[in-house]
Coordinates of C-alpha atoms and ligand atoms in Angstrom, one line a residue:
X475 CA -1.0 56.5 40.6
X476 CA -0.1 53.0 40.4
X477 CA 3.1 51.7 41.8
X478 CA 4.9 48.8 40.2
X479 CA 4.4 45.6 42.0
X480 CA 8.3 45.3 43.2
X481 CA 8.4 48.1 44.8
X482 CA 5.7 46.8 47.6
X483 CA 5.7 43.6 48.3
X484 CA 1.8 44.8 49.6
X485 CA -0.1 45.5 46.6
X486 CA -3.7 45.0 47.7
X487 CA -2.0 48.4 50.2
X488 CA -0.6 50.0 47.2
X489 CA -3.7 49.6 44.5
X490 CA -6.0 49.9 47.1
X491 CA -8.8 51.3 45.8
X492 CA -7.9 51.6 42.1
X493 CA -8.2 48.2 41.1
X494 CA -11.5 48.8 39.2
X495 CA -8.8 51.2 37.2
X496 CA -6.5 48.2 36.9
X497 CA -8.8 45.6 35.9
X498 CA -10.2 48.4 33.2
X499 CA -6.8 48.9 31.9
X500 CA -6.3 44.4 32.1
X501 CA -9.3 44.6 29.6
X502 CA -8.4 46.9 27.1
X503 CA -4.7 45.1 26.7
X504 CA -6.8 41.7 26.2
X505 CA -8.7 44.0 23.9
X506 CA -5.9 45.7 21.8
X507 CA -3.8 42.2 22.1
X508 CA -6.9 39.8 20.8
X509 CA -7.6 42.8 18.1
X510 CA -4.1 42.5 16.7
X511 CA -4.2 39.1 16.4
X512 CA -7.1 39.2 14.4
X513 CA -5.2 41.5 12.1
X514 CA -2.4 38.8 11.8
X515 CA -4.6 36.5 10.9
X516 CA -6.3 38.4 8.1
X517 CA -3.0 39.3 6.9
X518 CA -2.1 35.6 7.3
X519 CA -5.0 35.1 5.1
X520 CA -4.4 37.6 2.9
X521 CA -0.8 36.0 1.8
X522 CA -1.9 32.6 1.7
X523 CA -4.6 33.7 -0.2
X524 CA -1.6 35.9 -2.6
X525 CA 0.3 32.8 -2.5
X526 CA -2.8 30.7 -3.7
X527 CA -3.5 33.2 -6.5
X528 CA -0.2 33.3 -8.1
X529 CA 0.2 30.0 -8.1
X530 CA -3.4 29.5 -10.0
X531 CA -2.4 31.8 -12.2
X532 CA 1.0 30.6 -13.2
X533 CA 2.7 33.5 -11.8
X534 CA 6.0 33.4 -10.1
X535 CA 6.7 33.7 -6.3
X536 CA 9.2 35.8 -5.5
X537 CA 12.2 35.5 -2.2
X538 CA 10.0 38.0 -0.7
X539 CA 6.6 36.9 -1.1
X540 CA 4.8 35.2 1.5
X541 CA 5.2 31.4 0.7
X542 CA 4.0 28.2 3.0
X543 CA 7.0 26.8 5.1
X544 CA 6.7 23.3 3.3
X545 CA 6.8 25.6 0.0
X546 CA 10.1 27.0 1.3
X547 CA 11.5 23.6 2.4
X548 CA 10.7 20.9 -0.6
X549 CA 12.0 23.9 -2.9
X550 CA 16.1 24.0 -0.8
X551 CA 15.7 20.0 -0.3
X552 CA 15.1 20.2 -4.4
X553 CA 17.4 23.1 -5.3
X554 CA 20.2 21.6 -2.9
X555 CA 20.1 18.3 -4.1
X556 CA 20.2 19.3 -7.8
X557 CA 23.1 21.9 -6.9
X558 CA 24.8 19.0 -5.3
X559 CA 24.6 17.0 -7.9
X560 CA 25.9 19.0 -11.0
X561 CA 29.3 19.8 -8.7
X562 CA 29.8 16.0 -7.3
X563 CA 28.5 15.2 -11.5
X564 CA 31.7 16.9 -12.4
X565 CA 34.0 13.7 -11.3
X566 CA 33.2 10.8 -13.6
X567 CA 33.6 13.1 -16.4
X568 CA 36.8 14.8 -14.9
X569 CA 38.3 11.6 -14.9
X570 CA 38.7 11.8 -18.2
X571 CA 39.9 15.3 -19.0
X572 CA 43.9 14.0 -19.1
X573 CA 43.1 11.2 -20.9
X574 CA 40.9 12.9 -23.8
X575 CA 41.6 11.4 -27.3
X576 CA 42.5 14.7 -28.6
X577 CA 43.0 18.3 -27.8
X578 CA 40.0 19.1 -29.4
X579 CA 38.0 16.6 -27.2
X580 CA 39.9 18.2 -23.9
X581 CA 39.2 22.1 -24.5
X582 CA 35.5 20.2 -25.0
X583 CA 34.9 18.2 -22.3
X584 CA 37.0 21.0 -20.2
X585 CA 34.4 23.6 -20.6
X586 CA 31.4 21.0 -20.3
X587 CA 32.9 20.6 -16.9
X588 CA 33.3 23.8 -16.3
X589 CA 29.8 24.5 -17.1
X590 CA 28.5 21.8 -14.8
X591 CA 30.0 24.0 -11.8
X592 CA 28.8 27.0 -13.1
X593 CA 25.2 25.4 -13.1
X594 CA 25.7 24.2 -9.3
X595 CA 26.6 28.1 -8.6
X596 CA 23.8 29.4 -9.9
X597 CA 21.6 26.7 -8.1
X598 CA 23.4 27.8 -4.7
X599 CA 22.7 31.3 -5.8
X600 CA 18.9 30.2 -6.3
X601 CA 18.8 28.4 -2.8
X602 CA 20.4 30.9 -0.8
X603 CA 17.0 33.4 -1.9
X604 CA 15.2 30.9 0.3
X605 CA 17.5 31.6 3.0
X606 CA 19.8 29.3 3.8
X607 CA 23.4 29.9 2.8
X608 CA 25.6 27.7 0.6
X609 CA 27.7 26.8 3.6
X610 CA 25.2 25.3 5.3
X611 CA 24.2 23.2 2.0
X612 CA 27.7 22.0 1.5
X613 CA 28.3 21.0 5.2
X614 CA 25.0 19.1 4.8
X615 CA 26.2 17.6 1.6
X616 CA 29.5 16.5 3.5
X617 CA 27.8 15.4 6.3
X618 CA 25.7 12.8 4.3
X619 CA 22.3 15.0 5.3
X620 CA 21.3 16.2 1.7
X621 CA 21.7 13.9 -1.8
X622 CA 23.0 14.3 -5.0
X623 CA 21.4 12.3 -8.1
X624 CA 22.3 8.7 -7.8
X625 CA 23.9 8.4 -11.5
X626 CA 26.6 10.1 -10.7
X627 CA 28.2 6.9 -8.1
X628 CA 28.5 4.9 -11.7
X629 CA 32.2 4.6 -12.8
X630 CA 33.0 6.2 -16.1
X631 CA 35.4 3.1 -17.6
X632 CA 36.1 3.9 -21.2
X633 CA 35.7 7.1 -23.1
X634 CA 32.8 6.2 -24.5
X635 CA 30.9 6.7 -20.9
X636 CA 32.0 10.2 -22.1
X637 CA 29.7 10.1 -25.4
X638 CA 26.6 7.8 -23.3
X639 CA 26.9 10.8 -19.9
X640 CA 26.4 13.4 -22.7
X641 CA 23.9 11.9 -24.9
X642 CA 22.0 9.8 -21.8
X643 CA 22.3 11.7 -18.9
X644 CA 22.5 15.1 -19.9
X645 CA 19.7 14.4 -22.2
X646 CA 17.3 12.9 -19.1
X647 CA 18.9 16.1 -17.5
X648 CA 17.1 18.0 -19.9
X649 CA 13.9 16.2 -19.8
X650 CA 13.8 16.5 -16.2
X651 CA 14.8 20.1 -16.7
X652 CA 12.6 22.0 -18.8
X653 CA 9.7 21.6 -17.5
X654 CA 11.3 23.3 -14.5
X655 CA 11.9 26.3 -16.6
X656 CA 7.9 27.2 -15.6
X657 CA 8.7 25.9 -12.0
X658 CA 6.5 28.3 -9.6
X659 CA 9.4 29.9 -7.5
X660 CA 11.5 32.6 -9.8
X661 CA 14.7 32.6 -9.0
X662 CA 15.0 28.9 -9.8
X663 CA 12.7 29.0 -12.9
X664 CA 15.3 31.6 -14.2
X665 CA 18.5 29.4 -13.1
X666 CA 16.8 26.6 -15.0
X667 CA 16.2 28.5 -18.2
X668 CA 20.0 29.0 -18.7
X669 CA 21.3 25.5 -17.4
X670 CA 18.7 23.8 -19.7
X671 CA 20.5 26.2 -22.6
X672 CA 24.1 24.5 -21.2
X673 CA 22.8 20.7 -21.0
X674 CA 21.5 21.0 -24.8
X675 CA 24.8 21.7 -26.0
X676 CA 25.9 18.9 -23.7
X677 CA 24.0 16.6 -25.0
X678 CA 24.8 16.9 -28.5
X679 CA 28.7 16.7 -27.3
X680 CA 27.9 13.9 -26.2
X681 CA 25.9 12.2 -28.9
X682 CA 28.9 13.4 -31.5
X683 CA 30.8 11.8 -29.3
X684 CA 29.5 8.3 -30.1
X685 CA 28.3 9.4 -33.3
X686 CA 32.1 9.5 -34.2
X687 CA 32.8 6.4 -32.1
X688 CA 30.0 4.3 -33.7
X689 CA 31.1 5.2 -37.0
X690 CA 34.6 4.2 -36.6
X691 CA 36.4 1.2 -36.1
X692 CA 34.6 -1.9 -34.9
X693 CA 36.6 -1.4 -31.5
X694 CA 35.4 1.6 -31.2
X695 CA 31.7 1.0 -32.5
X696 CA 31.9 -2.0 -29.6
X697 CA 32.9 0.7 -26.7
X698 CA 30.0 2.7 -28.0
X699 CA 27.2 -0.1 -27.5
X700 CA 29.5 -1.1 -24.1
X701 CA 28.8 2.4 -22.8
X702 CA 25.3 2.7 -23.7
X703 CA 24.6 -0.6 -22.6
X704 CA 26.0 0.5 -19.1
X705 CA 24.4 3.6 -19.0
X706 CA 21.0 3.5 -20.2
X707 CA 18.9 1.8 -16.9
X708 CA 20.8 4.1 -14.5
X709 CA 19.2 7.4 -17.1
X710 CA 16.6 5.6 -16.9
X711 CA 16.3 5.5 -13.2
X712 CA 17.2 9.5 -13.3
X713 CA 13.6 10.3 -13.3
X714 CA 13.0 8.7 -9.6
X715 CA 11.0 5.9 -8.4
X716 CA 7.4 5.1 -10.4
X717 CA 4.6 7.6 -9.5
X718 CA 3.0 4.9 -7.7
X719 CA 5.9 5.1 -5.0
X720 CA 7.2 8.7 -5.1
X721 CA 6.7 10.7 -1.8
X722 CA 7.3 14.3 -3.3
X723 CA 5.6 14.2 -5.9
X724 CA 2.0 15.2 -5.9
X725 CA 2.2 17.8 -3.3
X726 CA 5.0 19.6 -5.9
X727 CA 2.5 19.1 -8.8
X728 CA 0.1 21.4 -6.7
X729 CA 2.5 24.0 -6.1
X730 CA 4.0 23.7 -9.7
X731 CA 7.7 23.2 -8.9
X732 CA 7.1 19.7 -10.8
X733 CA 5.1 20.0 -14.0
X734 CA 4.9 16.6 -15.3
X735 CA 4.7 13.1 -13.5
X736 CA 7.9 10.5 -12.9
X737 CA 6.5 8.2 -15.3
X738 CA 5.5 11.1 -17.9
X739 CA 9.1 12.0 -18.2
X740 CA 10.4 9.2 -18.1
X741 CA 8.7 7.7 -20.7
X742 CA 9.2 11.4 -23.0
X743 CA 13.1 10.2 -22.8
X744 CA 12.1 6.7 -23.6
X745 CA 10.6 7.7 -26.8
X746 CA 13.2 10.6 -27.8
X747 CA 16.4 8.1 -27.1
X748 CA 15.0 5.6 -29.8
X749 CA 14.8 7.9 -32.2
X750 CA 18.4 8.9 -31.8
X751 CA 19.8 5.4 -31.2
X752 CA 18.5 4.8 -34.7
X753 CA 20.7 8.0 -36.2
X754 CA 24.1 6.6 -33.6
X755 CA 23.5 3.1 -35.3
X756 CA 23.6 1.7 -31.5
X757 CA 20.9 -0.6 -29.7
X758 CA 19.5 0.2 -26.7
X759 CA 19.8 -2.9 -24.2
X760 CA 16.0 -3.7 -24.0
X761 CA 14.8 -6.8 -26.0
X762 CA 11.3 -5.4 -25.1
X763 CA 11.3 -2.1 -26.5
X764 CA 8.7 -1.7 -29.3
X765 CA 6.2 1.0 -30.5
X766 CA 2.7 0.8 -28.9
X767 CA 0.3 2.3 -31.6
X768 CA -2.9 2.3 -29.4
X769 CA -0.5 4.4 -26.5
X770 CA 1.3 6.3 -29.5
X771 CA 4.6 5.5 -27.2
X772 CA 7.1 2.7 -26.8
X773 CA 6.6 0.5 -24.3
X774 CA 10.3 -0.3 -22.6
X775 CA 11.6 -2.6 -19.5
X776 CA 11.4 -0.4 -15.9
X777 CA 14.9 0.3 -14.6
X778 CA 15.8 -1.7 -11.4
X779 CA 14.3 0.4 -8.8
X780 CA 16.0 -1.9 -5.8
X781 CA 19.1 -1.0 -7.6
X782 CA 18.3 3.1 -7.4
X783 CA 17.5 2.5 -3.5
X784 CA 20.6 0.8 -2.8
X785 CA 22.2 3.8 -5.1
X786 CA 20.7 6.1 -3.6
X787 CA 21.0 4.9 0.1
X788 CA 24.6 5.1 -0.3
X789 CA 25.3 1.7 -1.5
X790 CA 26.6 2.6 -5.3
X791 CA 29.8 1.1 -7.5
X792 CA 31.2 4.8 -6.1
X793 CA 29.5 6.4 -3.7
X794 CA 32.4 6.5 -1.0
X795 CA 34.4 7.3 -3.2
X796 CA 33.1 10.5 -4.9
X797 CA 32.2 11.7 -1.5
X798 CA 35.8 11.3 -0.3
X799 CA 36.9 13.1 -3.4
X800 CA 34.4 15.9 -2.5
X801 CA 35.5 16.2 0.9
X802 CA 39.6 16.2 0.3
X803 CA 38.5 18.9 -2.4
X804 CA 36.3 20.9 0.2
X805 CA 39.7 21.0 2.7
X806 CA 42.4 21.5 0.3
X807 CA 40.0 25.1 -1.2
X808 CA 39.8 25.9 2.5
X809 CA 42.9 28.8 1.9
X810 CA 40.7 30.0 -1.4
X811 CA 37.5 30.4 0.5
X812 CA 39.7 32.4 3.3
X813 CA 41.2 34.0 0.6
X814 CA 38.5 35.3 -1.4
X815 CA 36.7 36.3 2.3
X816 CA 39.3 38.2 3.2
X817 CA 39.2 40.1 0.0
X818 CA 35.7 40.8 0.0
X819 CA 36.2 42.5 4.0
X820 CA 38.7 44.7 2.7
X821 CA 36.9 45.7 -0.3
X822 CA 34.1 46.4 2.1
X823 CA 36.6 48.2 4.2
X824 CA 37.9 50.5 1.1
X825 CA 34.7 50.9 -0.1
Ligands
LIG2255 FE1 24.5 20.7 -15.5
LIG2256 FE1 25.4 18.9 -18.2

């Protein structure tokens, strides 16, 4: 019999003559060992190869599928940043819930609000399938580790921007957001289909808005161009840098989180916001925008892509701001969060 090493500290003495035994027995564990990871491999294989085929075939992955660890990451960077963005989104608009021309237009814009935090909980919801909790998300938002969309640091100065963040950027919102109701990963794609539901009715708030504004007095049909005037480049820029420059992009194309190019989008908007400006009455600020009949598209003047970098980099008209804002709300909901956990424990206890 053998006798474990530590218990002689002579072991050619203890194994003596069974080391032919012991070398056997060495074998078959490099045996067994090198065996099994051949299994894992094949399995490995076998899920990458699942992954591969659901993707080809326009199938969903699901939280528990197998899924590449790049998969798993560009899909919380993505989710995160567009869950960040609908709850720091609800500040230029909140701004003007007190001062809403009527009650009408406050039990409005109230619940467009309150939708736009609804659509960052179920984008939490969504990226915490991934696993990684909302906590961690938020403290990364706080910390300045994970964005939000770079619209949201321009100042909302007349209620107008009200009307142009409806019909502009909730309608690039919904460009940008369709095509992700066919994204690859489920729980997202699903998210997506009702927040895309939401932003439509957005957007048409929005366009009423300067519908109404445009049709009014000439004070008011002059805050309407103002605020379209103001906000159309930054929409504009909403669909990220040219396809030329964007990092992301093709690698999400593969995986189908991203359906359709930068530019593709981009110019989809262009062509649906002429149309509409036509209906509002309003220009939109581009001398050079004019139908292309051999592109069957308008051809339009590029936002300012210095100008989304320096947005983007933390360098907006309200950047600071809306981050402070977001981080004196986090604190002072500290006692709701503790409230609402100690709730759930004794729930958990009764139950
Ligand atoms: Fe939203
Ligand atoms: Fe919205």
């Amino acid at each position: 019999m053998l006798a474990k090493p530590s218990e002689s500290c002579n072991t050619v003495e203890v194994y003596g003559n069974d080391i032919p035994g012991l070398l056997g027995e060495v074998e078959a564990a490099e045996t067994a060992l090198r065996e099994a990871a051949a299994r894992d491999t094949e399995a490995a294989h076998g899920e990458a190869a699942y992954f591969d085929a659901v993707i080809k075939a326009d199938q969903k992955i699901e939280p528990r599928d197998w899924m590449p660890d790049s998969y798993r990451k560009t899909l919380i960077r993505q989710i995160a940043q567009h869950a960040h963005s609908e709850i720091i989104g609800m500040q230029p608009e909140g701004n003007w819930i007190s001062r809403a021309p009527t009650l009408k237009r406050k039990a409005i814009l109230l619940a467009k609000v309150q939708d736009e935090a609804g659509h960052g909980l179920y984008l939490y919801a969504a990226a915490e399938t991934l696993g990684v909790s909302r906590d961690e998300l938020v403290e990364l938002l706080l910390a300045g580790r994970q964005k939000y969309s770079s619209i949201f640091n321009y100042p909302t100065l007349t209620w107008a921007d009200v009307g142009a963040i409806g019909w502009l950027v909730d309608g690039a919102a919904i460009v940008n957001q369709v095509p992700l109701c066919r994204c690859s990963y489920g729980p997202y794609a699903r998210a997506m289909i009702r927040i895309c539901k939401e932003e439509s009715f957005h957007q048409r708030q929005g366009f009423e808005i300067l519908h109404t504004l445009s049709h009014g007095t000439e004070a008011q049909r002059a805050m309407a161009q103002g605020a379209v005037d103001r906000w159309w480049y930054p929409s504009l820029a909403m669909f990220g840098p040219p396809d030329a420059d964007s990092t992301h992009s093709a690698q999400s194309m593969a995986w189908k989180i991203k359906r359709f190019s930068n530019d593709e989008l981009r110019q989809r908007f262009v062509d649906m916001c002429v149309q509409q400006a036509g209906v509002l009455g309003l220009t939109l600020p581009d001398p050079d925008l004019r139908w292309n009949e051999e592109r069957q598209a308008y051809d339009y003047t590029q936002p300012d892509y210095d100008e989304l970098m320096r947005v983007i980099k933390g360098d907006g008209p309200c950047n600071r701001q809306r981050m402070a804002h977001r981080r004196r709300s986090h604190d002072e909901g500290a006692w709701v969060r503790e409230a609402a956990a100690a709730y759930a424990k004794k729930r958990a206890a009764d139950a």
